[in-house]
Amino acid sequence: MFTHNLTIICVLGTLAGPALAQEGARTVAALPETLEETGERAPAEVPQSSAEEVGDIVPANTAYGVGQPASEDEIAAIDIDVMPDGRGLPEGSGTYAEGEKLYETICATCHGADMMGVSELGAPQLIGGRGTLASDQPVKTVESYWPYASTFFDYTHRAMPMTEAGSLSADEVYAISAYVLGKAGITGSEAATTLDAESMAKIVMPNADGFVADPRPDIGE
Amino acid sequence: MRKTATAKWGMFNGLTRRSLLMGGVVLGGSALAGGRARAEAPPGAIEYDVQTDPTKEQGRLILDDGGYGSRSQFENEVRWRYPTASPDSSWSMTPLASGQGIMTPSGLHFERHHGGIPTIDPRTHELILHGMVNQPMRFTMDDLKRLPAVSKIHFIECSGNGLTEWAKPTLKTVQGTHGLTSTSEWTGVRLSTLLEMAGVQDTAAWILAEGADAAVMTRSVPIDKAMDDAIVAYAQNGEALRPEQGYPLRLLLPGYEGNTHIKWLRRLDVSDKPFMTREETSKYSDLMPDGTARQFTLEMDAKSVITFPSGAMKLPRAGFYEVTGIAWSGRGKIAKVDVSADGGATWHEAALDGPVLPKCHTRFRLPWTWTGEEAVLQSRTVDETGYVQPTLEQLIEVRGLKSVYHLNAIQSWHIAPDGEVTNVHA
């Protein structure tokens, strides 16, 4: 058998799963090792199963013996999606007044203090446009087009601000939601107007009934 | 040259010996002119000294490139970035005009990113599958590579392909009008394999797929699609995915719009309802003239385009040309492609290069002799479901001008008497 030196891969073999996160700090892959005697390049190591032994595999009736059960904590660490009925909304709350401050410091540079967007930055207009969807110049915004408020929470939480995606806390996203949806005339615009998981799930967006199922093929017969 | 009734538009009916010869004379000349210019080699190429007579001296040594080949320094096709205002959320397009056959070189596969291209070490990357399953699972890349795999050749097309072309011809080249479609061989695990391992509950109807990029891109996928032909892919064209294509792991939903093929895949959440993410509400929904919007317009309708000759080319002279292009359908195999040189008045069936694969680019070819007079070249495909690629007029009649996505109309290339090829609506 070959006696090549595969230190890194040997380490990997013993430390499966999350341990890799600490072990794996590297910026590039090393070139394949050279085998003794023939000088050939070593093939890639046979992938290791993260399951320590076949008995760990669940559900037990799958014969492959790879993968591990995901724990509740592991799921919770990345499970950030929010659904229209409020499933997935985190604990916390925020007010219109807090949202106004946050919006002005974090969002306004790109989306405009008036929320009309900054086209040179590709940052869309967030409010306005109600009643334009059937016209020659439809203006699609959170206010005029988005069918669910949950989408605003979900998207802002996961992807905004563009330069620091995912940096906002749940409270901050509730506050910014209260401010933007308040400005849009969808929720109240008093300083104390508060959004939390319960109130968020009850919001009915102006264009909630504006979407239809795909009827295609609609032509081409 | 033989005159026929269609001579004004050129001929498809047979080739004369003379027209064949004429086609061959076009090359040469200018390429040899001029002195030796020193310039940086194009991306993906290494510049080597050009030998005066390669038959009189040894060529460069084997593995001079380090053991991973590069293309010739004389080849220069590159992707073109559409000038979106945001550089982070942008797209680049495949140079279809120079494409050969059906495969897209990995380095020329179109790109659409909403938060840049992440750099992810596969050793630390994991896929979590949870939600309405009996046993939530966590897979490392090694785990996934241990599972039974499939390799399939499929196109991916962004449903925004052609969005500039609704109201008037806007971009000049086929790269600009159609370059958001590419074909690769994809290898990975069937998503159904993973779902069966976790045990999907009866209430399950949709799956959220989520990426590990800065957009944490998300789309909802119907469970039937997931169980049918969806692949969790780690390889493309015989090697690991390119970073721009989702390294180390992406979802592949054959025939579905490109945005759903979530790249840098990190999480699958099984649920009873769609998640209504930003990318399936605000975007990738199709606004109709009555103000309603179609949602989950997932399948890509049949489409074809002539890639040669195509926009911004110039035919140097009358004579023989092989008209060629690609056709594809998100609903199955291409059954037929017809080509017209008279703006759709008469059609001639093109030959399809086989094997014709489902949900895959299909190359078509048709010999053509251009008489040197004005012509309008078009291609029209029919897929195995009997769907006929529509004209732009037909599309606009039903959908208006504001639906942005899913423009699959017949493309027209105008050939002027001087040989200029331009993008027109005809």
XYZ file of C-alpha atoms in Angstrom:
647
model
C 0.000 0.000 0.000
C 0.962 3.602 -0.441
C 2.542 5.332 2.514
C 1.922 8.876 1.544
C 1.721 11.669 3.997
C -1.823 12.902 4.327
C -1.719 14.545 7.714
C -4.544 16.950 7.101
C -6.890 14.334 5.810
C -6.043 11.972 8.677
C -6.978 14.686 11.137
C -10.227 15.110 9.276
C -10.967 11.469 9.491
C -11.093 11.526 13.226
C -12.886 14.809 13.694
C -16.201 14.721 11.996
C -18.978 17.280 11.841
C -18.824 20.635 13.603
C -15.266 20.059 14.789
C -14.283 20.711 11.196
C -15.235 24.326 11.595
C -12.286 24.894 13.917
C -9.986 22.515 12.130
C -10.641 23.718 8.642
C -9.091 27.190 8.672
C -7.237 27.386 5.387
C -7.267 29.630 2.393
C -6.387 27.204 -0.386
C -6.095 23.483 -0.999
C -2.651 21.914 -1.133
C -1.673 20.124 -4.312
C -2.252 16.362 -4.226
C 0.527 14.410 -2.505
C 3.065 12.506 -4.574
C 3.054 8.757 -4.091
C 6.245 6.918 -3.251
C 7.934 4.705 -5.834
C 5.801 5.723 -8.794
C 5.583 9.451 -8.122
C 1.953 9.553 -9.133
C -0.404 12.101 -7.689
C -2.519 10.730 -4.866
C -6.229 10.574 -5.601
C -8.559 12.551 -3.391
C -9.290 10.860 -0.097
C -12.444 8.808 -0.007
C -15.077 11.074 1.566
C -15.683 10.307 5.225
C -19.104 9.988 6.663
C -19.774 12.431 9.478
C -21.707 9.670 11.203
C -19.380 7.961 13.635
C -20.785 4.524 13.142
C -23.494 2.976 11.093
C -25.634 2.623 14.187
C -25.849 6.404 14.492
C -27.674 6.717 11.272
C -31.243 7.823 11.524
C -33.757 6.973 10.437
C -32.377 3.510 10.820
C -33.942 2.203 7.647
C -31.724 4.229 5.343
C -28.824 2.060 4.440
C -26.265 4.654 3.489
C -24.674 5.356 6.826
C -23.897 8.999 6.157
C -25.105 12.231 7.659
C -26.104 12.990 11.207
C -29.241 14.035 12.973
C -29.399 17.828 13.105
C -29.933 19.056 16.632
C -32.474 21.727 17.557
C -29.691 24.184 18.320
C -27.975 23.593 15.014
C -31.216 24.235 13.186
C -32.114 27.270 15.278
C -28.724 28.826 14.522
C -29.585 29.235 10.832
C -33.367 28.866 10.657
C -34.237 32.495 9.936
C -37.153 32.199 7.537
C -40.454 33.868 8.308
C -43.752 32.806 6.763
C -46.876 34.855 5.981
C -48.816 33.332 8.893
C -46.100 34.475 11.282
C -44.296 31.177 11.658
C -40.619 31.886 12.204
C -41.048 35.414 13.550
C -38.597 35.831 16.439
C -39.355 37.293 19.847
C -38.895 40.994 20.232
C -40.526 44.251 19.203
C -39.793 47.719 17.933
C -41.557 51.041 17.527
C -42.094 53.449 14.664
C -39.939 56.061 16.428
C -37.054 53.624 16.908
C -37.451 52.530 13.321
C -37.271 56.086 12.053
C -33.890 56.588 13.733
C -32.577 53.267 12.492
C -33.828 53.862 8.976
C -32.210 57.258 8.807
C -28.829 55.986 9.976
C -28.770 52.633 8.207
C -31.075 52.604 5.193
C -31.559 56.161 4.001
C -28.216 56.494 2.194
C -29.290 53.817 -0.255
C -33.080 53.912 -0.285
C -33.428 57.661 0.274
C -34.742 59.499 3.330
C -38.104 59.614 1.520
C -37.888 55.869 0.687
C -38.071 56.672 -3.013
C -34.939 54.663 -3.753
C -31.614 55.719 -5.273
C -31.456 54.397 -8.805
C -27.694 54.933 -9.227
C -27.192 52.468 -6.367
C -29.791 50.022 -7.601
C -31.644 50.440 -4.302
C -35.366 50.211 -5.014
C -38.146 52.573 -4.016
C -39.792 51.093 -0.936
C -43.131 52.899 -0.682
C -45.708 54.542 -2.937
C -47.067 53.290 -6.226
C -50.454 52.160 -4.949
C -52.996 51.938 -7.722
C -50.392 51.916 -10.490
C -50.079 48.192 -11.112
C -52.601 48.086 -13.950
C -51.252 51.234 -15.580
C -48.634 51.717 -18.293
C -46.139 52.798 -15.636
C -46.535 50.329 -12.767
C -44.504 51.185 -9.670
C -43.797 48.001 -7.733
C -42.888 48.672 -4.104
C -43.287 47.027 -0.722
C -46.407 49.150 -0.330
C -47.983 48.680 -3.745
C -46.897 45.183 -4.688
C -45.696 42.949 -1.855
C -48.440 40.545 -0.789
C -47.131 39.848 2.733
C -45.518 41.917 5.483
C -43.589 38.814 6.576
C -41.526 39.108 3.403
C -40.343 42.564 4.440
C -39.246 41.286 7.822
C -37.609 38.190 6.368
C -35.748 39.977 3.588
C -34.566 42.927 5.654
C -33.384 40.564 8.377
C -31.474 38.248 6.034
C -30.144 40.537 3.324
C -30.131 44.183 4.393
C -28.375 46.546 4.732
C -26.579 45.489 1.563
C -23.150 46.402 2.963
C -23.699 44.598 6.263
C -26.193 41.878 5.493
C -27.647 40.027 8.445
C -26.427 42.544 11.017
C -29.817 43.683 12.335
C -31.333 42.310 15.528
C -34.948 41.160 15.648
C -35.919 44.275 17.615
C -34.310 46.492 15.010
C -36.093 44.737 12.158
C -39.447 45.075 13.961
C -38.742 48.784 14.456
C -37.715 49.363 10.840
C -40.769 47.390 9.694
C -42.998 49.604 11.846
C -41.442 52.702 10.314
C -41.496 51.609 6.662
C -44.967 50.057 6.824
C -46.142 53.094 8.814
C -44.802 55.459 6.159
C -46.580 53.306 3.615
C -49.863 53.890 5.437
C -50.253 50.183 6.129
C -49.685 50.305 9.884
C -49.978 53.279 12.228
C -47.539 56.188 12.032
C -47.615 57.300 15.661
C -44.235 57.254 17.366
C -45.387 54.510 19.710
C -46.811 52.196 17.041
C -45.211 48.878 17.884
C -44.675 45.729 15.874
C -43.977 42.288 17.290
C -44.592 38.725 16.165
C -48.297 38.860 16.897
C -49.090 42.190 15.273
C -46.806 41.487 12.322
C -48.688 38.324 11.402
C -51.996 40.242 11.346
C -50.955 42.884 8.831
C -52.926 42.729 5.595
C -50.974 44.234 2.712
C -52.741 46.367 0.075
C -51.890 43.933 -2.732
C -52.541 40.732 -0.744
C -54.977 39.490 -3.398
C -52.900 40.614 -6.345
C -51.204 37.319 -7.142
C -52.481 34.473 -9.303
C -51.216 30.988 -10.024
C -49.147 30.343 -13.137
C -51.572 29.681 -16.036
C -48.880 28.843 -18.581
C -48.726 27.568 -21.197
C -50.936 30.559 -21.997
C -49.955 30.574 -25.661
C -47.994 28.400 -28.040
C -50.583 25.821 -29.073
C -25.858 30.782 -58.432
C -29.148 29.001 -58.897
C -32.139 31.317 -58.745
C -35.267 30.082 -57.017
C -38.503 31.616 -55.842
C -36.956 32.364 -52.466
C -33.757 33.769 -53.886
C -34.463 37.216 -52.490
C -34.167 35.795 -49.023
C -31.509 33.220 -49.710
C -31.763 29.506 -50.242
C -31.985 26.544 -47.970
C -32.612 24.047 -50.724
C -29.307 22.407 -51.396
C -25.839 23.792 -51.801
C -23.937 24.471 -54.955
C -20.311 23.517 -55.080
C -19.415 27.091 -55.758
C -21.154 28.452 -52.672
C -19.281 25.952 -50.537
C -15.967 27.128 -51.923
C -16.853 30.735 -51.363
C -17.485 30.060 -47.719
C -13.965 28.805 -47.276
C -12.194 31.790 -48.753
C -13.430 34.195 -46.146
C -10.793 33.382 -43.541
C -7.198 34.466 -43.686
C -5.808 37.868 -44.549
C -6.225 40.288 -41.713
C -5.273 37.816 -38.979
C -1.764 37.620 -40.341
C -1.314 41.324 -40.875
C 0.531 43.615 -38.508
C 3.529 43.140 -36.260
C 3.758 41.149 -33.057
C 1.677 42.871 -30.461
C 2.484 42.364 -26.775
C -0.670 42.260 -24.776
C -1.949 40.520 -21.722
C -3.348 37.112 -22.481
C -7.159 36.937 -22.226
C -8.608 35.624 -18.941
C -8.052 31.895 -18.632
C -5.081 31.931 -21.009
C -1.315 32.121 -20.533
C 0.795 34.031 -22.975
C 3.559 31.995 -24.569
C 6.016 33.069 -27.231
C 4.596 32.435 -30.648
C 7.062 30.348 -32.575
C 8.132 31.416 -36.037
C 8.042 27.807 -37.166
C 6.745 25.310 -34.636
C 7.978 22.475 -36.827
C 11.587 23.560 -36.331
C 11.860 23.832 -32.558
C 10.457 22.027 -29.544
C 7.245 23.318 -28.139
C 6.794 24.322 -24.515
C 7.135 21.659 -21.859
C 4.322 19.530 -20.619
C 2.686 20.789 -17.380
C 4.159 24.206 -17.995
C 0.756 25.507 -16.899
C 1.006 23.778 -13.500
C -1.118 20.781 -14.368
C -4.460 22.453 -14.944
C -4.841 23.425 -18.569
C -5.598 26.838 -19.893
C -7.176 27.935 -23.125
C -5.262 29.244 -26.085
C -3.985 32.773 -25.781
C -5.739 33.427 -29.066
C -9.206 32.747 -27.684
C -10.894 35.627 -25.980
C -14.561 34.954 -25.257
C -15.617 36.340 -21.912
C -18.821 36.805 -19.988
C -20.313 40.261 -20.156
C -21.739 41.958 -17.090
C -25.033 43.663 -17.668
C -24.541 47.191 -16.332
C -26.816 46.972 -13.305
C -26.498 49.902 -10.924
C -25.551 47.622 -8.032
C -22.319 45.685 -8.646
C -23.199 43.215 -5.858
C -26.581 42.296 -7.244
C -25.765 41.839 -10.898
C -25.542 39.376 -13.747
C -23.140 38.287 -16.470
C -24.051 36.691 -19.764
C -22.701 33.768 -21.794
C -21.143 34.603 -25.185
C -23.509 32.362 -27.131
C -22.335 33.679 -30.503
C -19.068 31.782 -30.248
C -20.534 28.759 -28.472
C -20.159 25.373 -30.103
C -22.366 22.354 -29.588
C -24.544 22.398 -26.488
C -22.150 22.593 -23.554
C -21.165 25.886 -21.984
C -17.582 26.012 -20.718
C -17.807 26.338 -16.926
C -15.917 29.616 -17.025
C -18.486 31.086 -19.415
C -21.650 29.911 -17.639
C -23.897 32.928 -17.020
C -24.041 34.304 -13.486
C -26.687 35.981 -11.390
C -25.768 36.938 -7.864
C -27.724 39.042 -5.407
C -24.950 39.434 -2.863
C -21.642 38.765 -4.605
C -19.783 35.441 -4.835
C -18.933 33.919 -1.448
C -15.726 31.983 -0.823
C -16.634 28.854 1.102
C -14.343 26.082 2.349
C -16.103 22.791 1.553
C -14.695 21.248 4.723
C -16.807 23.537 6.849
C -19.855 23.676 4.618
C -22.936 21.756 5.720
C -26.437 21.209 4.479
C -29.207 21.079 7.055
C -32.489 19.440 6.103
C -35.318 20.080 8.566
C -38.945 21.100 8.956
C -41.717 18.598 8.274
C -39.459 15.558 8.328
C -39.267 12.691 10.778
C -35.571 13.164 11.376
C -33.835 16.497 10.694
C -30.468 15.765 9.117
C -27.093 17.460 8.772
C -24.805 16.569 5.897
C -21.181 17.481 5.321
C -19.869 17.676 1.767
C -18.162 14.343 2.419
C -21.484 12.818 3.423
C -23.125 13.993 0.236
C -20.320 12.600 -1.877
C -20.803 9.199 -0.307
C -24.385 8.957 -1.474
C -25.564 7.490 -4.783
C -25.123 10.190 -7.427
C -26.453 11.093 -10.855
C -24.955 13.115 -13.695
C -27.355 14.968 -15.971
C -26.905 17.504 -18.721
C -29.328 20.403 -18.280
C -29.654 24.026 -19.204
C -30.223 26.695 -16.608
C -31.915 29.845 -17.863
C -32.631 32.956 -15.862
C -36.267 33.929 -16.390
C -34.994 37.486 -16.827
C -33.238 36.411 -20.039
C -34.324 38.929 -22.674
C -35.974 41.364 -20.266
C -34.484 44.290 -22.196
C -36.217 43.183 -25.384
C -39.950 43.545 -24.673
C -40.721 46.999 -26.013
C -37.969 47.424 -28.566
C -34.739 45.757 -29.653
C -32.277 47.040 -27.067
C -29.116 44.988 -26.855
C -27.155 44.279 -29.985
C -25.679 40.817 -29.598
C -27.046 37.373 -28.842
C -24.949 37.489 -25.673
C -26.996 40.477 -24.558
C -30.389 39.256 -25.757
C -30.087 35.567 -24.809
C -26.902 35.082 -22.758
C -28.675 34.130 -19.521
C -28.887 30.498 -20.539
C -26.105 27.931 -20.262
C -25.781 24.160 -20.268
C -23.575 21.973 -18.088
C -23.365 18.426 -16.946
C -24.309 18.466 -13.271
C -23.440 15.744 -10.779
C -24.827 15.281 -7.338
C -27.315 13.502 -5.131
C -30.966 13.349 -6.010
C -32.851 15.546 -3.574
C -35.359 12.701 -3.218
C -32.563 10.562 -1.737
C -32.002 13.086 1.045
C -35.721 13.547 1.618
C -36.239 9.821 1.900
C -33.428 9.599 4.440
C -35.081 12.265 6.578
C -38.595 10.920 6.073
C -40.957 13.541 4.670
C -44.223 13.966 6.578
C -47.615 13.827 4.878
C -48.290 17.535 5.403
C -45.233 18.540 3.378
C -45.946 20.456 0.157
C -43.112 22.969 -0.288
C -39.412 23.149 0.511
C -37.486 26.308 1.182
C -33.984 26.205 -0.289
C -31.505 28.674 1.163
C -28.033 29.772 0.110
C -25.031 30.760 2.223
C -24.263 33.976 0.338
C -24.806 37.531 1.616
C -28.296 37.531 0.058
C -29.014 34.294 1.961
C -31.001 33.616 -1.209
C -34.233 31.710 -0.711
C -36.842 30.127 -2.954
C -39.762 27.785 -2.297
C -39.813 24.591 -4.325
C -42.881 22.373 -4.761
C -42.291 19.006 -3.096
C -43.292 17.159 -6.270
C -40.432 18.809 -8.128
C -38.084 18.001 -5.262
C -39.078 14.329 -5.420
C -38.995 14.220 -9.221
C -35.722 15.306 -10.822
C -34.129 17.796 -8.416
C -30.410 17.344 -7.764
C -28.237 18.643 -4.963
C -25.192 19.163 -7.153
C -21.528 19.405 -6.225
C -19.981 19.013 -9.656
C -20.231 20.689 -13.027
C -18.696 19.491 -16.259
C -16.617 16.816 -14.601
C -15.121 18.825 -11.733
C -16.273 20.654 -8.638
C -18.763 23.484 -9.175
C -17.277 26.850 -9.998
C -17.580 29.332 -7.111
C -19.886 31.488 -9.230
C -22.088 28.450 -9.703
C -22.508 27.754 -6.022
C -19.354 25.982 -4.828
C -19.450 23.722 -3.001
C -23.170 22.878 -3.371
C -26.136 24.051 -5.388
C -29.661 23.009 -6.083
C -30.541 21.994 -9.606
C -34.191 22.042 -10.641
C -34.151 20.944 -14.288
C -36.321 23.170 -16.484
C -37.132 25.669 -13.700
C -36.164 29.326 -13.815
C -32.540 29.911 -12.838
C -33.208 31.800 -9.615
C -34.680 28.675 -8.011
C -31.438 26.698 -8.472
C -30.169 27.989 -5.132
C -26.387 28.258 -5.018
C -24.138 27.774 -1.970
C -26.984 25.634 -0.641
C -26.937 25.424 3.162
C -30.498 24.674 4.257
C -33.676 22.918 3.141
C -36.798 23.582 5.222
C -39.758 21.320 4.461
C -43.149 22.947 4.994
C -46.819 22.815 4.066
C -46.890 26.241 2.390
C -44.655 28.351 0.191
C -42.540 30.802 2.158
C -43.294 33.874 -0.003
C -39.715 35.069 -0.044
C -38.752 38.377 -1.643
C -37.513 36.482 -4.696
C -40.930 34.936 -5.317
C -43.081 37.985 -4.582
C -41.325 41.281 -5.296
C -39.180 39.644 -7.975
C -39.654 36.690 -10.329
C -43.399 37.300 -10.428
C -44.938 38.450 -13.705
C -47.151 41.549 -13.731
C -50.071 41.327 -16.159
C -51.884 44.226 -17.851
C -54.819 43.938 -15.412
C -52.506 44.592 -12.469
C -52.456 41.025 -11.147
C -49.173 39.172 -11.041
C -48.475 35.563 -11.890
C -46.562 33.818 -9.149
C -44.397 30.688 -9.148
C -43.918 30.845 -12.903
C -41.318 28.164 -12.514
C -41.056 26.254 -15.787
C -39.136 27.758 -18.660
C -41.147 27.768 -21.898
C -39.595 26.406 -25.082
C -37.266 28.865 -26.770
C -34.694 28.990 -29.539
C -32.275 31.495 -30.987
C -29.937 31.634 -33.940
C -26.438 32.211 -32.614
C -24.813 32.419 -36.050
C -25.278 34.705 -37.795
C -26.371 37.004 -34.988
C -26.378 40.621 -33.898
C -23.373 42.889 -34.497
C -21.732 40.388 -36.834
C -20.991 41.271 -40.410
C -21.293 38.721 -43.184
C -18.327 39.442 -45.404
C -19.993 38.447 -48.650
C -22.867 36.549 -50.214
C -22.535 32.795 -50.253
C -22.769 29.775 -48.053
C -23.301 30.016 -44.338
C -24.403 27.369 -41.899
C -27.176 28.947 -39.851
C -26.921 27.502 -36.352
C -28.303 28.074 -32.891
C -29.730 26.469 -29.798
C -33.207 25.459 -28.684
C -34.360 24.336 -25.250
C -37.496 23.693 -23.226
C -38.145 23.433 -19.511
C -40.878 20.901 -20.238
C -38.885 18.224 -22.004
C -37.138 17.542 -25.289
C -36.968 19.733 -28.344
C -39.009 18.122 -31.127
C -38.274 20.465 -33.982
C -36.686 23.737 -35.011
C -37.707 25.648 -38.119
C -35.683 28.462 -39.597
C -36.894 31.333 -41.747
C -34.841 33.813 -43.732
C -37.807 35.917 -44.787
C -39.083 37.108 -41.444
C -41.386 34.161 -40.881
C -43.095 33.972 -44.285
C -41.577 30.580 -45.108
C -39.982 28.034 -42.798
C -37.419 25.266 -43.326
C -36.783 22.472 -40.864
C -33.308 22.509 -39.360
C -31.265 19.439 -38.458
C -30.884 18.722 -34.742
C -27.565 17.432 -33.414
C -28.249 14.368 -31.321
C -28.740 13.010 -28.867
C -31.568 15.378 -28.033
C -31.803 15.521 -24.236
C -34.733 16.700 -22.119
C -34.435 20.140 -20.509
C -31.181 20.706 -22.320
C -29.785 22.941 -25.022
C -30.195 21.327 -28.436
C -28.028 22.457 -31.332
C -29.702 23.041 -34.681
C -28.110 23.664 -38.043
C -29.275 24.543 -41.508
C -27.181 25.245 -44.589
C -28.038 28.590 -46.138
C -26.863 30.471 -49.124
C -27.178 34.183 -48.721
C -27.823 35.948 -52.008
C -26.570 39.250 -50.675
C -30.020 40.741 -50.413
C -31.894 41.835 -47.325
C -32.983 38.964 -45.100
C -34.538 38.418 -41.673
C -33.387 35.238 -39.959
C -35.620 33.628 -37.330
C -35.859 30.279 -35.575
C -38.985 28.734 -34.071
C -38.959 25.634 -31.938
C -41.589 23.099 -30.939
C -41.027 20.959 -27.859
C -42.209 17.424 -27.214
C -45.386 18.674 -25.522
C -46.366 20.314 -28.821
C -45.754 23.829 -27.501
C -44.780 26.200 -30.318
C -42.433 29.082 -29.562
C -44.552 32.247 -29.930
C -43.883 35.523 -31.667
C -43.260 38.592 -29.531
C -46.593 39.978 -30.721
C -48.428 36.926 -29.423
C -46.661 37.194 -26.070
C -47.393 40.888 -25.677
C -51.023 40.380 -26.629
C -51.513 38.117 -23.626
C -48.998 39.518 -21.137
C -48.539 43.165 -22.036
C -45.170 44.884 -21.732
C -44.585 44.902 -17.981
C -44.185 41.269 -17.004
C -40.345 41.453 -17.187
C -39.720 37.714 -17.033
C -40.223 34.744 -19.360
C -39.699 36.393 -22.717
C -39.338 33.376 -25.007
C -40.368 34.959 -28.286
C -38.938 34.223 -31.713
C -35.804 36.333 -32.223
C -35.224 38.197 -35.484
C -31.828 39.067 -36.934
C -31.878 41.455 -39.862
C -29.225 40.972 -42.528
C -28.601 44.123 -44.552
C -27.242 43.977 -48.107
C -23.839 45.039 -46.742
C -23.887 42.012 -44.446
C -24.552 43.862 -41.162
C -26.578 41.745 -38.754
C -28.833 43.639 -36.364
C -31.349 42.842 -33.648
C -34.819 43.776 -34.896
C -38.433 43.203 -34.029
C -39.994 41.769 -37.136
